[in-house]
mmCIF file of C-alpha atoms in Angstrom:
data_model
loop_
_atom_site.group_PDB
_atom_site.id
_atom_site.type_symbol
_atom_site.label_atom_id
_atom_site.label_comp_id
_atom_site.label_asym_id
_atom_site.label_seq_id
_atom_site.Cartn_x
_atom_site.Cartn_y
_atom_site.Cartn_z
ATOM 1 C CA UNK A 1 17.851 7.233 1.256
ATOM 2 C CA UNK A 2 18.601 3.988 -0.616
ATOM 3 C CA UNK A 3 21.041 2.013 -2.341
ATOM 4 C CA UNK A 4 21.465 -0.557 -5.104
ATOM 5 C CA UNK A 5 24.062 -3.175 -5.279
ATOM 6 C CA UNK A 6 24.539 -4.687 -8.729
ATOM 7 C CA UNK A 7 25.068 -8.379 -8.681
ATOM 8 C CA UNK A 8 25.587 -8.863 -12.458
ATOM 9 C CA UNK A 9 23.802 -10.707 -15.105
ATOM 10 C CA UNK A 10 20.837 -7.926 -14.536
ATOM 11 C CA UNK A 11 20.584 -8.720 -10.841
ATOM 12 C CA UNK A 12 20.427 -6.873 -8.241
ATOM 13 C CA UNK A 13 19.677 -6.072 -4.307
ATOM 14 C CA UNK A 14 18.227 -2.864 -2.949
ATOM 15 C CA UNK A 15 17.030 -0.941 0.001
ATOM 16 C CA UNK A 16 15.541 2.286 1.141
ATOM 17 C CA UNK A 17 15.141 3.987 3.808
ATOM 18 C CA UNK A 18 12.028 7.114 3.071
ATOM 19 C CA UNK A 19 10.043 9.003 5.132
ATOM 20 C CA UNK A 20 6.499 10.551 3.268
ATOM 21 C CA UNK A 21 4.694 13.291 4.749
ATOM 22 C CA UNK A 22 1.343 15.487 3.704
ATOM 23 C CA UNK A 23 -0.433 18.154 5.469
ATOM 24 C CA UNK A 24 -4.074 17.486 6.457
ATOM 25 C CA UNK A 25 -6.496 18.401 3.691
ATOM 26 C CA UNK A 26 -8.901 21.171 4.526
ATOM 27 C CA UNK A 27 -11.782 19.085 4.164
ATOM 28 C CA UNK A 28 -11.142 17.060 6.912
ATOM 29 C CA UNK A 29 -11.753 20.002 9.393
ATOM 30 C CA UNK A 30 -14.877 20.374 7.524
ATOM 31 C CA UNK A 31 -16.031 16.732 8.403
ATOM 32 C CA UNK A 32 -16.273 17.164 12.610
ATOM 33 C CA UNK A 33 -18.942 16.633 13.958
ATOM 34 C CA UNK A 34 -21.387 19.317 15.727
ATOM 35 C CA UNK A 35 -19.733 19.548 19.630
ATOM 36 C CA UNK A 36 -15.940 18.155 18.444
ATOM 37 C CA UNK A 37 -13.010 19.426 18.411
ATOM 38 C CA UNK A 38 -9.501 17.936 17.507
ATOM 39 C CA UNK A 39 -6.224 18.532 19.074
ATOM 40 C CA UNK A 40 -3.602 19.907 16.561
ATOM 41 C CA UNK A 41 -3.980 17.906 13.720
ATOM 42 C CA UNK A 42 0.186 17.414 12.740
ATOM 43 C CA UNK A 43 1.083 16.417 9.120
ATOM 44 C CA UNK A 44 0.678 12.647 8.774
ATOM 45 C CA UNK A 45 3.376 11.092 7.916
ATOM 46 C CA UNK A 46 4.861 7.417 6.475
ATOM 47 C CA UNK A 47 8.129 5.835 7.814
ATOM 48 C CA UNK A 48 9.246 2.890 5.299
ATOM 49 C CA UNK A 49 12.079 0.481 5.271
ATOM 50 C CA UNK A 50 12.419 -1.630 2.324
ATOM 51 C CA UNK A 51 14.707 -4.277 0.941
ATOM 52 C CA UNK A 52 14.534 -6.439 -2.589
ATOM 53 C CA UNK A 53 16.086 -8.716 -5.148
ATOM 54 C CA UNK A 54 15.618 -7.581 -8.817
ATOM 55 C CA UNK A 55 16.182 -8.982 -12.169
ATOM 56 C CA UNK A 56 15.973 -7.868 -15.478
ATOM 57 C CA UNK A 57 16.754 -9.837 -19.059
ATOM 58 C CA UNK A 58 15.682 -9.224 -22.257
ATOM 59 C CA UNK A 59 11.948 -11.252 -21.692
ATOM 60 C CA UNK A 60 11.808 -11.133 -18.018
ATOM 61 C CA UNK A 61 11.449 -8.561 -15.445
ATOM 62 C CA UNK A 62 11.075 -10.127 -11.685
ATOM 63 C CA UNK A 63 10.976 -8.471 -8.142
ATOM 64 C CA UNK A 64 10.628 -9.131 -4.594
ATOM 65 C CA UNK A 65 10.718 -6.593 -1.840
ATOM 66 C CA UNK A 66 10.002 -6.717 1.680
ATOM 67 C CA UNK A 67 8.315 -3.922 3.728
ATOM 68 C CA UNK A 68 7.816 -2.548 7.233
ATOM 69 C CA UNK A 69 6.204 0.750 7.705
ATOM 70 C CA UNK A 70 4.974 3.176 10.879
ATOM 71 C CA UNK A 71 2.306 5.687 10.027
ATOM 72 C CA UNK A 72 1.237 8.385 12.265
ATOM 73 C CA UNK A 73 -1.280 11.126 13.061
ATOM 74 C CA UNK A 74 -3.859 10.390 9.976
ATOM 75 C CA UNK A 75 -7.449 11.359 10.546
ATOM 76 C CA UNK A 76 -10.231 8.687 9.893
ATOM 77 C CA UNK A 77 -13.706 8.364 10.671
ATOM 78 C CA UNK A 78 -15.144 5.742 13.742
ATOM 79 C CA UNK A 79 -17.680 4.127 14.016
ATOM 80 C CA UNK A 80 -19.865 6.896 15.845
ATOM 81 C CA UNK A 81 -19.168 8.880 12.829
ATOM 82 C CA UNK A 82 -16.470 11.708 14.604
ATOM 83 C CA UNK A 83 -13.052 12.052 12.768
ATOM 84 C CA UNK A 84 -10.385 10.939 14.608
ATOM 85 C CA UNK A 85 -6.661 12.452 15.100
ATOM 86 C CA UNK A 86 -3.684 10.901 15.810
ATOM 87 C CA UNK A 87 -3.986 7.476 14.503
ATOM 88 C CA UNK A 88 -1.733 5.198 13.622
ATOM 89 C CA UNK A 89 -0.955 1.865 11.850
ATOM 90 C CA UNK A 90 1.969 -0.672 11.548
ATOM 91 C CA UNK A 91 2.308 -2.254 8.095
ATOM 92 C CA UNK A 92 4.513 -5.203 6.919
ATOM 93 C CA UNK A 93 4.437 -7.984 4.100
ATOM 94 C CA UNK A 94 6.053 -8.234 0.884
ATOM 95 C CA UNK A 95 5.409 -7.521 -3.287
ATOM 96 C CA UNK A 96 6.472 -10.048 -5.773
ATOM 97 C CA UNK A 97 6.254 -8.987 -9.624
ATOM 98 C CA UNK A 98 7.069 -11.166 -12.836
ATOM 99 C CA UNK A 99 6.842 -9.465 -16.072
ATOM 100 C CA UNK A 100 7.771 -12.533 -19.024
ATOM 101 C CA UNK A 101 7.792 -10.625 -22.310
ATOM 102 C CA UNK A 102 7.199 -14.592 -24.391
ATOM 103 C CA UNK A 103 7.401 -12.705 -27.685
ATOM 104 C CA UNK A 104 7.628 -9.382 -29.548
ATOM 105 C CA UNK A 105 3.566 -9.223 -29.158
ATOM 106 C CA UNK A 106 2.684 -11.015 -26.348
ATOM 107 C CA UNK A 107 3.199 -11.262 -22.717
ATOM 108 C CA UNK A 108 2.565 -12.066 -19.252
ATOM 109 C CA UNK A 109 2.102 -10.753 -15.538
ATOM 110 C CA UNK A 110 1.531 -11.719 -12.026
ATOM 111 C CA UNK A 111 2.303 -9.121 -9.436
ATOM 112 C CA UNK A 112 0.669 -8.607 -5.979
ATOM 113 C CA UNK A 113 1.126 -7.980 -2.235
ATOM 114 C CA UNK A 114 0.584 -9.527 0.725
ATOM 115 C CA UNK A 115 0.618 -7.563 3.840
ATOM 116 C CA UNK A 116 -0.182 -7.472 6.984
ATOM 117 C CA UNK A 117 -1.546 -3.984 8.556
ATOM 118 C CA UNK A 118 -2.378 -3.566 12.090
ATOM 119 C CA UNK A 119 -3.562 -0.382 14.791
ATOM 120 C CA UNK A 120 -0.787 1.132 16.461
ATOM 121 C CA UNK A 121 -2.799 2.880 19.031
ATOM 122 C CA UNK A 122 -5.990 1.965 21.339
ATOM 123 C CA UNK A 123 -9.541 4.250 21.064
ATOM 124 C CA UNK A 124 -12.975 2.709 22.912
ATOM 125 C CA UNK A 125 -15.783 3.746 20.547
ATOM 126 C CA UNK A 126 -18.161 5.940 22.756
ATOM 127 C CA UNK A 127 -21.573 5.171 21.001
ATOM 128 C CA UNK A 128 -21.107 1.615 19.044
ATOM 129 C CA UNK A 129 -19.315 -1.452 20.338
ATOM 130 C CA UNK A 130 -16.551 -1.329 18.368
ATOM 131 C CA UNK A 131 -12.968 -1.140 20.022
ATOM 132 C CA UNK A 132 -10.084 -0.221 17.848
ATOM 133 C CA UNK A 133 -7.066 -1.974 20.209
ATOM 134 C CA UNK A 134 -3.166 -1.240 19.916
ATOM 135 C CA UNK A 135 -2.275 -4.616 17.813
ATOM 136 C CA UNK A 136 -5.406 -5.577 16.018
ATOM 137 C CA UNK A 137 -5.951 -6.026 12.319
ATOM 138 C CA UNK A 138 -7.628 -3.595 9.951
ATOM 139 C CA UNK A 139 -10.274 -4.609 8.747
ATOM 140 C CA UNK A 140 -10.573 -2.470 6.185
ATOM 141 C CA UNK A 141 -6.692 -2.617 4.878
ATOM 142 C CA UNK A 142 -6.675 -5.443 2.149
ATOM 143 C CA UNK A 143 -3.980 -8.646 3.093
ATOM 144 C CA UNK A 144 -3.448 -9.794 -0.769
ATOM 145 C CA UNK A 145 -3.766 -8.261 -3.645
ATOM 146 C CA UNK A 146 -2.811 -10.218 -6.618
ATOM 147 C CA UNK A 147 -3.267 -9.672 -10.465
ATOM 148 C CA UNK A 148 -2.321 -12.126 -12.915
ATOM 149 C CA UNK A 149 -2.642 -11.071 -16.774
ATOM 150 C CA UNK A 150 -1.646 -11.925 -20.069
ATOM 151 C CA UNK A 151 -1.628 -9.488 -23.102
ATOM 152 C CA UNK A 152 -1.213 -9.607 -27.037
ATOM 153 C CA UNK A 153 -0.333 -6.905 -29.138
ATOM 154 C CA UNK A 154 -1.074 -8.310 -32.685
ATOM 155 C CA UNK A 155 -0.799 -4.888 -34.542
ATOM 156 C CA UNK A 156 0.892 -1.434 -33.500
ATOM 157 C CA UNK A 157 -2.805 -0.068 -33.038
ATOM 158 C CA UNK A 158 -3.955 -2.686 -30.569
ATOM 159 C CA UNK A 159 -3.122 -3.960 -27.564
ATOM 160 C CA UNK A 160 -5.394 -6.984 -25.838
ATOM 161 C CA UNK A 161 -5.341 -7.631 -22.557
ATOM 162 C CA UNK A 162 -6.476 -10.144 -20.172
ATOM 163 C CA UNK A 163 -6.641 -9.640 -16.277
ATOM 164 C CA UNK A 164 -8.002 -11.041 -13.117
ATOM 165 C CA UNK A 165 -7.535 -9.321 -9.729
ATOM 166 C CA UNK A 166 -8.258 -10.420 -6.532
ATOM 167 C CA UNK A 167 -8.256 -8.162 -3.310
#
């Protein structure tokens, strides 16, 4: 569910409200490990609540939303190796784009994210030392992802583009 109020002069606020779900894949059944067993693995699903500012002109395109999301029962591998059911993670931050158009054949970029993605749900690690605690960061969940990038189109049959990412 969302909504878009138009501000004028190619402004304008939004929100949404969404909820994204998949069934587990049957591969991940295949990854257990010799002795384990899961209990029901449910379809994991996304809960999302979003809110922006967006602009549009004829050389610039610019954005800014805010996030918060709760996802549950997604399987993932531990340390040990074993696939794990019924996780789940907390996610907030915010995206930015800015899209200037400077010309007919050349432009610029910057867009990115920076988030902040945490467990939502405690598991001790039976053979390794690792802990995964209610609250804690993941690791493995990137905090900023930018990309800045400038292109040039100097005939209909090329495009040139420029980019640096960091993650």
């Amino acid at each position: 569910v969302g909504a878009v109020y138009e501000i004028g002069g190619g402004a304008s606020l939004f929100g949404a409200v969404s909820r994204g779900a998949r069934p587990p894949q049957t591969s991940d059944l295949y990854r257990l490990q010799v002795n384990q067993t899961v209990g029901g693995i449910d379809p994991e699903t996304l809960d999302m609540v979003e809110t922006g500012f967006r602009y549009f002109s004829n050389n610039i395109t610019a954005e800014i939303v805010a996030f918060a999301g709760h996802k549950e029962n997604f399987l993932f591998r531990d340390a040990d190796g074993f696939t794990v059911d019924n996780g789940e993670t907390d996610h907030r931050g915010v995206e930015f784009l800015l899209d200037w158009k400077i010309s007919d054949s050349v432009g610029m970029r910057l867009a990115g994210t920076v988030a902040d993605h945490r467990y939502g749900f405690s598991r001790q690690v039976s053979r390794s030392s690792e802990v995964i605690r209610k609250g804690n960061e993941i690791d493995t969940a990137p905090s900023f992802l930018i990309t800045a990038g400038a292109f040039w189109s100097p005939r209909e049959q090329l495009d040139l583009e420029a980019r640096l990412t960091h993650v």
